[in-house]
Amino acid sequence: MAEATALPDYEVVALKYATRAGARPDHFVGGDPHEVPMPMDYYLWVVRDAKRLFLVDTGFNADMAVKRHRTLLRTPAEALGLLGIGSHDVEQIVITHLHNDHVGTFDEYPNARFHLQDDEMAFATGRYMCCERFNRAYEVEHVAGMVRLAYQDRIDFHRGDAEIGPGISVHRIGGHTAGLQAVRVHTARGWVVLASDASHYYEHFEKKRCFPLVFHVGEVLEGYARLLALADSPQHVIPGHDPLVVQRYPALSPHLAGIAVRLDPAPLPTEALAS
Ligand SMILES: [Zn+2]
Ligand SMILES: [Zn+2]
């Protein structure tokens, strides 16, 4: 605990910017016997304290929403604006992986450096992209744009685990793609882990089920143990696409309920959720 007291207690915000309809069988390898709705939400995450600001993922804009049949509720830039953050203010961006819904507005941050895993860049530019099964969630223009940023020396590449600031680190968790990274953040309630697509929904890591868009099922399942080991408790793991996240955590302010929630305090008591 002596070490923990020296670390910053970050504010961590989940920002919901888009959504789409879906049904339970869409979201699990092997399907699901319950043909009931299971919508998917899309988030950005902000990690900040008085001195530092990290953006985790950059979402997508209207072009991807139209192309991929999603509802854009607000652009990622508009979502950040709700927190008083302008695109020029962002100097550090973690890209959890290069799927279109996580890297789509990368070119809107002229002052930013990007944190990316070696394995993700290799995967997105290598042999497996010849397979529609693996390339379909990427956009070649996003990937090409990130290659250009590498040539401009604007990417900090990581191989596995890396501390990117005091009390914040990235951790490669393969499976969904070859080089996805989760983000571990020190907060007043302990270590919170932003899983991104290492667990799309709570149900994936809680029930050890697997999302169908997958490179390596074994690494997905091992990744759940890794997420849990990095977090202070299962309640400290934040899935990447679950609509429950904005229900379980307190709103940043009353008018941002259902849009921006703080992940650094404890989840709301379950009786509050029922009301
Ligand atoms: Zn993904
Ligand atoms: Zn995703």
Coordinates of C-alpha atoms and ligand atoms in Angstrom, one line a residue:
M1 CA 0.0 0.0 0.0
A2 CA 2.9 2.3 0.6
E3 CA 3.7 2.2 -3.1
A4 CA 0.0 2.9 -4.0
T5 CA -0.2 6.1 -2.0
A6 CA 2.5 7.7 -4.2
L7 CA 0.5 7.1 -7.4
P8 CA -1.9 9.6 -8.9
D9 CA -5.6 8.9 -8.3
Y10 CA -7.0 9.5 -11.8
E11 CA -10.5 10.4 -12.8
V12 CA -11.6 7.9 -15.4
V13 CA -14.6 8.7 -17.6
A14 CA -16.5 6.5 -20.1
L15 CA -18.0 8.5 -22.9
K16 CA -20.8 6.8 -24.9
Y17 CA -20.9 8.2 -28.5
A18 CA -22.7 5.6 -30.5
T19 CA -25.0 2.5 -30.3
R20 CA -26.5 -0.2 -32.5
A21 CA -29.2 -2.8 -32.2
G22 CA -28.3 -6.5 -31.9
A23 CA -29.5 -9.8 -30.5
R24 CA -27.9 -12.2 -28.0
P25 CA -27.0 -14.8 -30.7
D26 CA -24.9 -12.1 -32.5
H27 CA -22.5 -11.7 -29.6
F28 CA -21.3 -15.2 -28.6
V29 CA -19.3 -17.9 -30.3
G30 CA -21.7 -20.8 -30.7
G31 CA -24.7 -18.4 -30.7
D32 CA -27.2 -18.2 -27.8
P33 CA -30.5 -19.9 -27.3
H34 CA -32.2 -16.6 -26.3
E35 CA -33.3 -14.6 -29.3
V36 CA -33.7 -11.3 -27.4
P37 CA -32.3 -7.8 -28.0
M38 CA -28.7 -7.1 -26.9
P39 CA -27.7 -3.7 -28.1
M40 CA -24.0 -2.7 -28.4
D41 CA -22.7 0.7 -27.2
Y42 CA -19.5 2.4 -28.3
Y43 CA -17.3 4.3 -26.0
L44 CA -14.2 6.5 -25.6
W45 CA -12.4 6.7 -22.3
V46 CA -10.7 9.7 -20.7
V47 CA -8.1 9.3 -18.0
R48 CA -7.0 12.5 -16.3
D49 CA -5.8 14.3 -13.2
A50 CA -4.7 17.9 -12.6
K51 CA -1.5 17.4 -14.6
R52 CA -2.2 14.7 -17.2
L53 CA -4.7 13.7 -19.8
F54 CA -4.9 10.4 -21.7
L55 CA -7.5 9.6 -24.3
V56 CA -8.2 5.9 -24.8
D57 CA -9.4 5.2 -28.3
T58 CA -10.8 7.7 -30.8
G59 CA -14.1 6.1 -31.9
F60 CA -15.6 6.7 -35.4
N61 CA -17.4 9.5 -37.2
A62 CA -20.6 9.6 -39.3
D63 CA -19.0 7.9 -42.4
M64 CA -18.5 4.7 -40.4
A65 CA -21.9 4.9 -38.8
V66 CA -23.5 5.0 -42.2
K67 CA -21.3 2.3 -43.7
R68 CA -21.6 0.0 -40.8
H69 CA -25.2 0.6 -39.8
R70 CA -24.7 2.2 -36.4
T71 CA -26.3 5.2 -34.7
L72 CA -23.9 8.0 -34.0
L73 CA -25.2 9.8 -31.0
R74 CA -22.4 12.4 -31.0
T75 CA -19.1 12.5 -32.7
P76 CA -16.1 11.6 -30.5
A77 CA -15.0 15.3 -30.7
E78 CA -18.4 16.4 -29.5
A79 CA -18.3 13.8 -26.7
L80 CA -14.9 15.2 -25.6
G81 CA -16.3 18.7 -25.8
L82 CA -18.8 17.7 -23.1
L83 CA -15.8 17.3 -20.8
G84 CA -14.3 20.6 -21.9
I85 CA -11.6 18.8 -23.9
G86 CA -10.7 20.1 -27.4
S87 CA -8.9 18.0 -29.9
H88 CA -5.8 20.2 -29.6
D89 CA -5.6 19.5 -25.9
V90 CA -5.0 15.8 -26.3
E91 CA -1.3 14.9 -26.3
Q92 CA -1.4 11.2 -25.4
I93 CA -3.8 8.6 -27.0
V94 CA -3.8 4.9 -26.3
I95 CA -5.2 3.0 -29.3
T96 CA -6.4 -0.3 -27.8
H97 CA -6.4 -1.9 -31.3
L98 CA -6.9 -0.7 -34.9
H99 CA -10.5 -1.8 -35.4
N100 CA -12.6 1.0 -37.1
D101 CA -14.6 1.7 -34.0
H102 CA -11.4 2.4 -31.9
V103 CA -9.1 4.4 -34.2
G104 CA -11.6 6.1 -36.6
T105 CA -10.8 9.7 -35.8
F106 CA -7.1 9.4 -35.2
D107 CA -6.4 12.3 -37.6
E108 CA -8.2 14.9 -35.5
Y109 CA -5.5 15.2 -32.8
P110 CA -2.6 17.2 -34.3
N111 CA -0.7 17.4 -31.0
A112 CA -1.0 13.7 -30.0
R113 CA 1.3 10.8 -29.7
F114 CA -0.2 7.4 -29.9
H115 CA 0.5 4.2 -27.9
L116 CA 0.1 1.0 -29.9
Q117 CA 1.3 -2.6 -29.6
D118 CA 3.9 -3.9 -32.1
D119 CA 1.7 -7.0 -32.6
E120 CA -1.3 -4.9 -33.5
M121 CA 0.5 -3.0 -36.3
A122 CA 2.0 -6.2 -37.5
F123 CA -1.3 -7.9 -37.6
A124 CA -3.2 -5.1 -39.3
T125 CA -0.5 -4.8 -42.0
G126 CA 0.3 -8.5 -42.4
R127 CA -0.7 -11.8 -43.9
Y128 CA -4.0 -12.3 -42.0
M129 CA -5.4 -9.2 -43.6
C130 CA -5.8 -11.2 -46.8
C131 CA -8.7 -12.9 -45.0
E132 CA -12.0 -11.1 -44.9
R133 CA -12.8 -12.8 -41.7
F134 CA -9.9 -10.9 -40.0
N135 CA -9.8 -7.7 -42.1
R136 CA -13.5 -6.8 -42.0
A137 CA -13.4 -4.8 -38.7
Y138 CA -10.4 -2.8 -40.0
E139 CA -10.5 0.1 -42.5
V140 CA -7.5 0.1 -44.7
E141 CA -7.4 4.0 -44.7
H142 CA -7.2 4.0 -40.9
V143 CA -4.4 1.5 -40.9
A144 CA -2.6 3.3 -43.7
G145 CA -3.0 6.5 -41.7
M146 CA -1.4 5.0 -38.7
V147 CA 1.5 3.8 -40.8
R148 CA 2.0 7.4 -41.9
L149 CA 2.0 8.4 -38.2
A150 CA 4.8 5.9 -37.6
Y151 CA 6.8 7.5 -40.4
Q152 CA 6.3 10.8 -38.6
D153 CA 7.6 9.4 -35.4
R154 CA 4.2 9.9 -33.6
I155 CA 3.7 6.4 -32.3
D156 CA 5.1 4.9 -29.1
F157 CA 5.2 1.2 -29.9
H158 CA 4.9 -1.2 -27.0
R159 CA 5.8 -4.9 -26.7
G160 CA 3.5 -6.4 -24.0
D161 CA 3.3 -4.5 -20.8
A162 CA 4.4 -0.9 -20.5
E163 CA 4.0 2.0 -18.1
I164 CA 3.0 5.1 -20.1
G165 CA 2.8 7.4 -17.1
P166 CA 2.7 7.2 -13.3
G167 CA -0.2 4.9 -12.4
I168 CA -1.2 4.1 -15.9
S169 CA 0.0 1.2 -18.1
V170 CA -0.9 -0.8 -21.2
H171 CA -1.0 -4.6 -21.4
R172 CA -1.2 -6.7 -24.5
I173 CA -4.0 -9.2 -24.4
G174 CA -4.3 -11.1 -27.6
G175 CA -7.2 -13.1 -28.9
H176 CA -9.7 -10.6 -30.2
T177 CA -6.9 -9.3 -32.5
A178 CA -3.2 -10.2 -32.3
G179 CA -2.2 -7.0 -30.5
L180 CA -5.1 -5.6 -28.5
Q181 CA -4.0 -3.8 -25.3
A182 CA -6.0 -3.1 -22.2
V183 CA -5.3 -0.1 -20.0
R184 CA -4.7 -0.3 -16.2
V185 CA -5.3 2.9 -14.3
H186 CA -4.7 3.8 -10.6
T187 CA -7.8 5.5 -9.0
A188 CA -9.0 6.3 -5.5
R189 CA -10.8 2.9 -5.5
G190 CA -7.7 1.0 -6.7
W191 CA -6.7 -0.4 -10.0
V192 CA -9.3 -0.1 -12.7
V193 CA -8.8 -2.0 -16.0
L194 CA -10.3 -0.7 -19.3
A195 CA -10.7 -4.0 -21.1
S196 CA -11.8 -2.6 -24.4
D197 CA -12.5 -5.5 -26.7
A198 CA -10.7 -8.0 -24.5
S199 CA -14.2 -8.3 -23.1
H200 CA -17.0 -6.6 -25.1
Y201 CA -19.6 -7.3 -22.4
Y202 CA -19.5 -8.1 -18.7
E203 CA -20.9 -11.5 -19.6
H204 CA -17.9 -12.4 -21.7
F205 CA -15.3 -12.3 -18.8
E206 CA -17.8 -13.3 -16.2
K207 CA -19.1 -16.4 -18.0
K208 CA -15.9 -17.1 -20.0
R209 CA -17.8 -16.8 -23.3
C210 CA -16.2 -15.5 -26.5
F211 CA -17.3 -12.7 -28.9
P212 CA -17.5 -14.1 -32.5
L213 CA -15.1 -11.6 -34.0
V214 CA -12.0 -13.4 -32.9
F215 CA -8.4 -14.2 -34.0
H216 CA -7.5 -16.8 -31.2
V217 CA -10.2 -18.2 -28.9
G218 CA -7.7 -19.6 -26.4
E219 CA -6.0 -16.2 -26.0
V220 CA -9.4 -14.5 -25.5
L221 CA -10.2 -16.9 -22.6
E222 CA -6.7 -16.6 -21.1
G223 CA -7.1 -12.8 -21.4
Y224 CA -10.0 -12.9 -19.0
A225 CA -7.7 -14.2 -16.2
R226 CA -5.2 -11.5 -17.1
L227 CA -7.9 -8.7 -16.9
L228 CA -8.9 -10.0 -13.5
A229 CA -5.3 -10.3 -12.3
L230 CA -4.6 -6.7 -13.3
A231 CA -7.8 -5.3 -11.6
D232 CA -8.4 -5.0 -7.9
S233 CA -11.7 -7.0 -8.2
P234 CA -14.1 -8.1 -11.0
Q235 CA -15.9 -4.8 -10.4
H236 CA -12.8 -3.0 -11.5
V237 CA -12.9 -4.5 -15.0
I238 CA -14.7 -2.2 -17.5
P239 CA -15.9 -4.0 -20.7
G240 CA -15.6 -2.3 -24.0
H241 CA -19.1 -2.2 -25.4
D242 CA -21.6 -3.0 -22.7
P243 CA -24.6 -0.7 -22.2
L244 CA -24.6 -1.6 -18.5
V245 CA -21.5 0.5 -18.0
V246 CA -23.4 3.8 -18.2
Q247 CA -26.1 2.3 -15.9
R248 CA -23.8 1.0 -13.3
Y249 CA -21.6 4.0 -12.7
P250 CA -22.4 7.6 -11.5
A251 CA -22.9 10.3 -14.2
L252 CA -20.2 12.9 -14.4
S253 CA -23.0 15.5 -13.9
P254 CA -26.9 15.1 -13.9
H255 CA -27.3 16.3 -17.5
L256 CA -24.7 13.7 -18.7
A257 CA -26.6 10.7 -17.3
G258 CA -26.4 7.8 -19.7
I259 CA -23.6 9.6 -21.7
A260 CA -20.6 10.2 -19.5
V261 CA -20.0 8.2 -16.3
R262 CA -17.1 8.1 -13.8
L263 CA -15.4 4.8 -13.4
D264 CA -13.1 5.8 -10.6
P265 CA -15.7 5.8 -7.9
A266 CA -17.4 2.5 -6.9
P267 CA -20.3 1.3 -9.0
L268 CA -23.8 2.4 -7.9
P269 CA -25.5 0.2 -5.3
T270 CA -27.8 -2.3 -7.0
E271 CA -30.9 -0.7 -5.4
A272 CA -30.1 2.5 -7.2
L273 CA -30.0 0.6 -10.5
A274 CA -33.5 -0.8 -10.0
S275 CA -35.1 2.6 -9.7
Ligands
ZN1 ZN -12.4 -4.8 -31.9
ZN2 ZN -14.8 -2.6 -30.6

